[in-house]
Amino acid sequence: MHKAPRGTFDILPPEHAYWKYVEEKATSLCQLYGYQPLSTPIFEDAQLFTKTVAGGTDIVDKEMYIFEDKSGQELALRAELTAPVCRAYLEHGLFNLAQPVKLYYIGPAFRYERPQFGRYRQHHQFGFEALGEADPALDAEVIEMSRQFFYSLGLSRFSIQLNSIGCKLCRPGYLEVLRQHYSSYTDHLCPDCKARLVKNPLRLLDCKKTSCQKIAKTAPKIPDYLCPECQLHFQSVQKYLGAMSIPFQLNHRLVRGLDYYTRTVFEVEPREKRGQSTLGGGGRYDNLIESLGGKPTPAVGFAAGLERIILNLKNRKLDIPALPKPDAFIAYLEEEAKIEAMKIASELRKAGIAVIIATGDKSLRGQMRQANSLGSAYALILGEQEISNQNIILRDMRTGEQKPIPLAEIARMLKQGQK
RNA sequence: GUGAGCGUAGCCCAGUGGUUAAGGCGCCAGGUUGUGGCCCUGGAGAUCGUGGGUUCAAAUCCCACCGUUCACCCCA
């Protein structure tokens, strides 16, 4: 027996109620803020990720699905979607449009990791990106929009963690100071942190080990080492957030996993934490487009994991609209009525009525059971008598009331019932 | 990559060495020769994750593998 590959899963119809709900909230949010949809391929040139997300991060070093196609071209299943969006922005000359260009996406991303709570090898991201504008007001708007997204879903028990990690001018200086601070404690560091010291020093700050946290507490804080421009930008973001009454927590230990971030970084953290809990995160990436061969182009964006959102919706036991049920179920007796029923079903569907017709020549009782379990609003019953009278029985499945309706009027009656 | 827990019908699960592996949900049929939901009756559905071992005897004990869940790492 075949199974879905490790870390992947099928989304069965009942589950799709959640997915539809989240996707509809996401698209209407984007409409509200002026973001337009963009779809990019599931796989890309591997270099698109290795160059941008950058070596030193686990995503590139060990988690990418990389393969050669038959021509020897090195491809990768997309590990995230910001780089593909930037690639499309450059490829199609979107920098010629009025800036910023605001785009959103919903789709799968792939990382080869050990699956666990809220973490999968194929997961789905909803994200939006504003390209071509450096204004800190846009950072604030992206954060506000992220917050509105979760509120519109009915999720409000989260905090927004905010930090600035500087730019290519000021960050190297900070990293140097940070390394110096840690180099005097190397004997007390956990093995992971020893590796981080050389590989990814920013990550030292959020190690969970208590011994390492002691050292992190006394570590120099990045906001104290920002250059004047980054400082002003960071303050402006906070000013605009304040103006919109968006609560946030400054967290100087917040860093993001991807290497391309500059200045503003933020994460949405649920109050009730469990394992992989971050609902979403984002920030500014002013160097990414240039590193892909474009002109220096500032940009800011956000991405959320749909699986984690849905886990939270279930956890909060929020009522999610059910998937639509059929308007009518057609039951029949004997072959002559079946032929007529097929004809009626076809005509009703042309009139925009969702119809399921009984199949398999079950007893009428069996057909009615099926109508019930499908949740059909009405049952239509066709037998010899009805055919000779040119009518059909319309049964309201909720009340159990039923009466014969002339065949010519049945579509109109059901249309009324739809509303 | 490291560590821990768990694998019994589609789903939830009882069963810790001894007859045909129990129950609930769901599914199918009948009770109503043309009518669903409630109720009653019956039925189908399980190589007890896979392979090996211990034993007269294994779902049950041991080993390996696979899968899965959780944690670390990392991230959405």
Tab-separated table of N, CA and C (backbone and C1' of nucleotides) in Angstrom, chain A residues 6 111 113-114 116-117 119-120 123 196 203 208 256-257 275-276 278-279 305 308 362 365 368-369 372 385-386 393 395 397-398 400 402, chain B residues 1-4 7 26-41 49 66-76:
chain	number	residue	atom	x	y	z
A	6	ARG	N	6.447	10.898	3.727
A	6	ARG	CA	6.685	11.432	5.057
A	6	ARG	C	6.620	12.962	5.077
A	111	ARG	N	10.486	21.669	2.512
A	111	ARG	CA	11.749	21.591	3.244
A	111	ARG	C	11.906	20.183	3.801
A	113	GLU	N	12.757	18.202	6.436
A	113	GLU	CA	13.019	18.262	7.872
A	113	GLU	C	12.334	17.090	8.541
A	114	ARG	N	12.668	16.820	9.786
A	114	ARG	CA	11.917	15.821	10.546
A	114	ARG	C	10.569	16.424	10.880
A	116	GLN	N	7.159	17.281	12.725
A	116	GLN	CA	6.659	17.293	14.098
A	116	GLN	C	5.466	18.231	14.162
A	117	PHE	N	5.015	18.532	15.363
A	117	PHE	CA	3.824	19.369	15.512
A	117	PHE	C	3.996	20.688	14.752
A	119	ARG	N	4.952	21.183	11.780
A	119	ARG	CA	6.060	21.242	10.815
A	119	ARG	C	5.975	20.078	9.851
A	120	TYR	N	6.004	20.378	8.578
A	120	TYR	CA	5.823	19.373	7.541
A	120	TYR	C	6.859	19.559	6.447
A	123	HIS	N	4.591	22.261	3.242
A	123	HIS	CA	3.631	23.075	3.975
A	123	HIS	C	3.150	24.192	3.056
A	196	ARG	N	26.922	27.865	16.369
A	196	ARG	CA	26.288	29.117	15.957
A	196	ARG	C	27.278	30.277	15.973
A	203	ARG	N	21.822	33.860	15.919
A	203	ARG	CA	21.028	32.787	16.527
A	203	ARG	C	21.424	32.503	17.980
A	208	LYS	N	17.722	28.182	23.875
A	208	LYS	CA	16.794	27.936	24.983
A	208	LYS	C	17.481	27.448	26.254
A	256	ARG	N	15.640	36.392	12.369
A	256	ARG	CA	14.862	35.549	11.483
A	256	ARG	C	15.779	34.556	10.799
A	257	GLY	N	15.187	33.446	10.393
A	257	GLY	CA	16.002	32.352	9.889
A	257	GLY	C	16.645	32.625	8.550
A	275	GLY	N	5.587	23.758	20.858
A	275	GLY	CA	6.490	23.363	19.783
A	275	GLY	C	6.695	24.455	18.758
A	276	GLN	N	6.487	24.063	17.510
A	276	GLN	CA	6.693	25.003	16.406
A	276	GLN	C	5.504	25.944	16.372
A	278	THR	N	5.359	29.588	15.863
A	278	THR	CA	5.275	30.860	15.150
A	278	THR	C	4.237	30.798	14.036
A	279	LEU	N	3.267	31.708	14.116
A	279	LEU	CA	2.197	31.716	13.120
A	279	LEU	C	2.660	32.325	11.809
A	305	GLY	N	2.156	30.393	7.913
A	305	GLY	CA	1.982	28.975	7.599
A	305	GLY	C	0.531	28.570	7.794
A	308	ARG	N	-0.281	25.857	10.499
A	308	ARG	CA	-0.250	26.337	11.889
A	308	ARG	C	-1.468	27.184	12.209
A	362	LYS	N	-30.685	1.502	-5.736
A	362	LYS	CA	-31.016	1.140	-4.354
A	362	LYS	C	-32.527	1.242	-4.139
A	365	ARG	N	-35.840	3.621	0.211
A	365	ARG	CA	-35.343	3.850	1.575
A	365	ARG	C	-33.842	4.118	1.582
A	368	MET	N	-33.157	7.531	0.180
A	368	MET	CA	-33.459	8.605	1.128
A	368	MET	C	-32.385	8.696	2.206
A	369	ARG	N	-31.867	7.553	2.593
A	369	ARG	CA	-30.756	7.572	3.562
A	369	ARG	C	-29.561	8.315	2.991
A	372	ASN	N	-30.087	11.967	3.033
A	372	ASN	CA	-29.897	12.454	4.393
A	372	ASN	C	-28.418	12.614	4.732
A	385	GLN	N	-46.497	7.273	-10.814
A	385	GLN	CA	-47.592	8.241	-10.645
A	385	GLN	C	-47.181	9.639	-11.063
A	386	GLU	N	-45.982	10.067	-10.572
A	386	GLU	CA	-45.531	11.425	-10.836
A	386	GLU	C	-45.313	11.634	-12.329
A	393	ILE	N	-42.288	14.832	-6.614
A	393	ILE	CA	-42.477	15.157	-5.200
A	393	ILE	C	-41.275	15.941	-4.694
A	395	ARG	N	-39.552	17.166	-1.361
A	395	ARG	CA	-39.572	16.957	0.082
A	395	ARG	C	-38.523	17.843	0.745
A	397	MET	N	-36.127	18.297	3.442
A	397	MET	CA	-35.495	17.298	4.300
A	397	MET	C	-35.387	17.758	5.755
A	398	ARG	N	-35.508	19.047	5.960
A	398	ARG	CA	-35.381	19.528	7.336
A	398	ARG	C	-36.702	19.350	8.086
A	400	GLY	N	-39.481	17.722	6.717
A	400	GLY	CA	-40.180	16.501	6.344
A	400	GLY	C	-41.453	16.750	5.550
A	402	GLN	N	-43.714	17.499	2.342
A	402	GLN	CA	-43.540	17.212	0.925
A	402	GLN	C	-44.851	17.371	0.168
B	1	G	P	19.236	11.341	8.690
B	1	G	O5'	19.972	11.972	9.947
B	1	G	C5'	21.384	11.992	9.989
B	1	G	C4'	21.824	12.840	11.151
B	1	G	C3'	21.241	12.441	12.497
B	1	G	O3'	21.945	11.354	13.063
B	1	G	C1'	21.065	14.785	12.235
B	2	U	P	21.174	10.232	13.909
B	2	U	O5'	20.985	10.979	15.307
B	2	U	C5'	22.126	11.374	16.067
B	2	U	C4'	21.682	12.037	17.351
B	2	U	C3'	20.615	11.282	18.136
B	2	U	O3'	21.170	10.251	18.936
B	2	U	C1'	19.995	13.553	17.960
B	3	G	P	20.296	8.941	19.242
B	3	G	O5'	19.201	9.484	20.260
B	3	G	C5'	19.584	9.830	21.585
B	3	G	C4'	18.409	10.413	22.322
B	3	G	C3'	17.173	9.528	22.420
B	3	G	O3'	17.282	8.527	23.411
B	3	G	C1'	16.523	11.712	21.840
B	4	A	P	16.418	7.173	23.311
B	4	A	O5'	14.937	7.675	23.661
B	4	A	C5'	14.564	7.918	25.015
B	4	A	C4'	13.182	8.509	25.078
B	4	A	C3'	12.046	7.583	24.640
B	4	A	O3'	11.643	6.686	25.653
B	4	A	C1'	11.771	9.694	23.623
B	7	G	P	0.823	1.055	20.880
B	7	G	O5'	0.328	1.536	19.452
B	7	G	C5'	-0.051	0.562	18.510
B	7	G	C4'	-0.180	1.199	17.162
B	7	G	C3'	-0.378	0.166	16.063
B	7	G	O3'	-1.244	0.638	15.068
B	7	G	C1'	1.707	1.306	15.759
B	26	G	P	-23.027	6.508	13.563
B	26	G	O5'	-22.110	6.309	12.259
B	26	G	C5'	-21.484	7.426	11.639
B	26	G	C4'	-20.548	6.948	10.557
B	26	G	C3'	-21.191	6.090	9.477
B	26	G	O3'	-21.817	6.887	8.493
B	26	G	C1'	-19.206	5.055	10.210
B	27	C	P	-23.082	6.341	7.714
B	27	C	O5'	-22.474	5.128	6.878
B	27	C	C5'	-21.541	5.355	5.829
B	27	C	C4'	-21.145	4.043	5.202
B	27	C	C3'	-22.309	3.155	4.773
B	27	C	O3'	-22.819	3.546	3.521
B	27	C	C1'	-20.751	1.850	5.969
B	28	C	P	-24.390	3.486	3.251
B	28	C	O5'	-24.623	1.924	3.026
B	28	C	C5'	-24.028	1.258	1.922
B	28	C	C4'	-24.321	-0.218	2.011
B	28	C	C3'	-25.787	-0.576	2.246
B	28	C	O3'	-26.543	-0.518	1.061
B	28	C	C1'	-24.450	-1.825	3.719
B	29	A	P	-28.080	-0.115	1.144
B	29	A	O5'	-28.736	-1.413	1.778
B	29	A	C5'	-28.788	-2.621	1.037
B	29	A	C4'	-29.269	-3.751	1.909
B	29	A	C3'	-30.653	-3.559	2.533
B	29	A	O3'	-31.694	-3.823	1.618
B	29	A	C1'	-29.162	-4.389	4.158
B	30	G	P	-33.127	-3.164	1.807
B	30	G	O5'	-33.714	-3.908	3.072
B	30	G	C5'	-34.158	-5.264	2.972
B	30	G	C4'	-34.486	-5.802	4.330
B	30	G	C3'	-35.615	-5.098	5.088
B	30	G	O3'	-36.891	-5.504	4.626
B	30	G	C1'	-33.807	-5.454	6.551
B	31	G	P	-38.149	-4.572	4.795
B	31	G	O5'	-38.372	-4.527	6.366
B	31	G	C5'	-38.758	-5.713	7.054
B	31	G	C4'	-38.880	-5.439	8.527
B	31	G	C3'	-39.845	-4.319	8.909
B	31	G	O3'	-41.182	-4.813	8.949
B	31	G	C1'	-37.826	-4.103	10.136
B	32	U	P	-42.493	-3.936	8.815
B	32	U	O5'	-43.178	-3.707	7.428
B	32	U	C5'	-42.553	-3.458	6.226
B	32	U	C4'	-42.849	-2.019	5.766
B	32	U	C3'	-41.936	-1.609	4.612
B	32	U	O3'	-42.744	-1.130	3.545
B	32	U	C1'	-41.868	0.001	6.385
B	33	U	P	-43.468	-2.123	2.513
B	33	U	O5'	-42.809	-1.693	1.129
B	33	U	C5'	-41.715	-2.389	0.601
B	33	U	C4'	-42.117	-3.099	-0.687
B	33	U	C3'	-43.001	-2.248	-1.608
B	33	U	O3'	-42.185	-1.459	-2.453
B	33	U	C1'	-43.810	-4.493	-1.455
B	34	G	P	-42.588	-0.179	-3.195
B	34	G	O5'	-41.594	0.708	-2.403
B	34	G	C5'	-41.581	1.422	-1.318
B	34	G	C4'	-41.809	2.905	-1.505
B	34	G	C3'	-42.939	3.376	-0.618
B	34	G	O3'	-42.368	4.120	0.460
B	34	G	C1'	-43.021	4.352	-2.806
B	35	U	P	-41.969	3.463	1.850
B	35	U	O5'	-40.860	4.442	2.405
B	35	U	C5'	-39.518	4.393	1.899
B	35	U	C4'	-38.887	5.733	2.175
B	35	U	C3'	-39.292	6.258	3.549
B	35	U	O3'	-38.106	6.585	4.240
B	35	U	C1'	-39.739	7.873	1.833
B	36	G	P	-37.893	6.152	5.726
B	36	G	O5'	-36.535	6.940	5.973
B	36	G	C5'	-35.362	6.508	5.299
B	36	G	C4'	-34.289	7.529	5.482
B	36	G	C3'	-34.102	7.991	6.916
B	36	G	O3'	-33.250	7.101	7.591
B	36	G	C1'	-34.178	9.873	5.486
B	37	G	P	-33.462	6.761	9.136
B	37	G	O5'	-32.856	8.046	9.836
B	37	G	C5'	-31.471	8.395	9.713
B	37	G	C4'	-31.312	9.769	10.342
B	37	G	C3'	-31.670	9.756	11.816
B	37	G	O3'	-30.555	10.171	12.594
B	37	G	C1'	-32.905	11.437	10.604
B	38	C	P	-29.960	9.100	13.621
B	38	C	O5'	-31.103	8.753	14.688
B	38	C	C5'	-31.336	9.619	15.776
B	38	C	C4'	-32.421	9.061	16.659
B	38	C	C3'	-32.345	7.557	16.917
B	38	C	O3'	-31.440	7.259	17.972
B	38	C	C1'	-34.566	8.135	16.351
B	39	C	P	-30.647	5.892	17.933
B	39	C	O5'	-31.795	4.809	18.153
B	39	C	C5'	-32.528	4.768	19.369
B	39	C	C4'	-33.618	3.721	19.268
B	39	C	C3'	-33.130	2.346	18.840
B	39	C	O3'	-32.612	1.624	19.947
B	39	C	C1'	-35.051	2.918	17.584
B	40	C	P	-31.405	0.614	19.710
B	40	C	O5'	-32.138	-0.637	19.065
B	40	C	C5'	-33.130	-1.331	19.807
B	40	C	C4'	-33.799	-2.350	18.928
B	40	C	C3'	-32.846	-3.298	18.203
B	40	C	O3'	-32.423	-4.360	19.031
B	40	C	C1'	-34.456	-2.480	16.676
B	41	U	P	-31.040	-5.032	18.819
B	41	U	O5'	-31.268	-5.868	17.483
B	41	U	C5'	-32.161	-6.978	17.478
B	41	U	C4'	-32.228	-7.554	16.093
B	41	U	C3'	-30.881	-7.892	15.461
B	41	U	O3'	-30.362	-9.127	15.920
B	41	U	C1'	-32.218	-6.746	13.881
B	49	G	P	0.357	-4.484	14.574
B	49	G	O5'	0.916	-3.999	13.163
B	49	G	C5'	0.025	-3.573	12.145
B	49	G	C4'	0.853	-3.113	10.974
B	49	G	C3'	1.896	-4.118	10.510
B	49	G	O3'	1.347	-5.007	9.557
B	49	G	C1'	2.916	-2.018	10.833
B	66	C	P	14.585	2.082	8.602
B	66	C	O5'	13.036	2.086	8.240
B	66	C	C5'	12.589	1.700	6.954
B	66	C	C4'	11.090	1.549	6.949
B	66	C	C3'	10.314	2.770	7.441
B	66	C	O3'	10.194	3.776	6.457
B	66	C	C1'	9.438	0.833	8.456
B	67	G	P	10.095	5.304	6.904
B	67	G	O5'	8.640	5.402	7.533
B	67	G	C5'	7.493	5.200	6.721
B	67	G	C4'	6.280	5.088	7.592
B	67	G	C3'	6.003	6.283	8.488
B	67	G	O3'	5.366	7.327	7.792
B	67	G	C1'	5.775	4.304	9.746
B	68	U	P	5.614	8.845	8.217
B	68	U	O5'	4.845	8.913	9.607
B	68	U	C5'	3.435	8.788	9.665
B	68	U	C4'	2.992	8.702	11.098
B	68	U	C3'	3.397	9.878	11.973
B	68	U	O3'	2.503	10.964	11.826
B	68	U	C1'	3.917	7.877	13.094
B	69	U	P	2.999	12.454	12.040
B	69	U	O5'	3.036	12.561	13.628
B	69	U	C5'	1.843	12.474	14.383
B	69	U	C4'	2.173	12.402	15.837
B	69	U	C3'	3.076	13.504	16.366
B	69	U	O3'	2.343	14.688	16.631
B	69	U	C1'	3.837	11.431	17.170
B	70	C	P	3.073	16.074	16.497
B	70	C	O5'	4.060	16.083	17.755
B	70	C	C5'	3.534	16.203	19.063
B	70	C	C4'	4.609	15.970	20.080
B	70	C	C3'	5.837	16.856	19.991
B	70	C	O3'	5.610	18.154	20.514
B	70	C	C1'	6.515	14.636	20.369
B	71	A	P	6.450	19.366	20.001
B	71	A	O5'	7.881	19.103	20.660
B	71	A	C5'	8.064	19.255	22.053
B	71	A	C4'	9.444	18.820	22.453
B	71	A	C3'	10.602	19.525	21.749
B	71	A	O3'	10.852	20.812	22.269
B	71	A	C1'	11.016	17.213	21.805
B	72	C	P	11.470	21.912	21.334
B	72	C	O5'	12.965	21.382	21.158
B	72	C	C5'	13.876	21.412	22.241
B	72	C	C4'	15.207	20.833	21.828
B	72	C	C3'	15.912	21.558	20.693
B	72	C	O3'	16.586	22.715	21.150
B	72	C	C1'	16.019	19.238	20.315
B	73	C	P	16.501	24.051	20.313
B	73	C	O5'	17.230	23.642	18.952
B	73	C	C5'	18.645	23.482	18.903
B	73	C	C4'	19.049	22.946	17.552
B	73	C	C3'	18.658	23.827	16.368
B	73	C	O3'	19.594	24.862	16.140
B	73	C	C1'	18.035	21.589	15.928
B	74	C	P	19.123	26.365	16.054
B	74	C	O5'	18.216	26.365	14.743
B	74	C	C5'	18.824	26.309	13.449
B	74	C	C4'	17.816	25.886	12.430
B	74	C	C3'	16.700	26.882	12.133
B	74	C	O3'	17.133	27.904	11.252
B	74	C	C1'	15.782	24.733	12.387
B	75	C	P	16.340	29.258	11.112
B	75	C	O5'	14.864	28.769	10.784
B	75	C	C5'	14.245	29.151	9.569
B	75	C	C4'	12.995	28.367	9.355
B	75	C	C3'	11.696	29.157	9.480
B	75	C	O3'	11.383	29.786	8.260
B	75	C	C1'	11.525	27.144	10.718
B	76	A	P	10.538	31.115	8.229
B	76	A	O5'	9.031	30.599	8.231
B	76	A	C5'	7.995	31.497	7.892
B	76	A	C4'	6.703	30.943	8.434
B	76	A	C3'	6.815	30.456	9.862
B	76	A	O3'	6.604	31.514	10.763
B	76	A	C1'	5.769	28.808	8.514
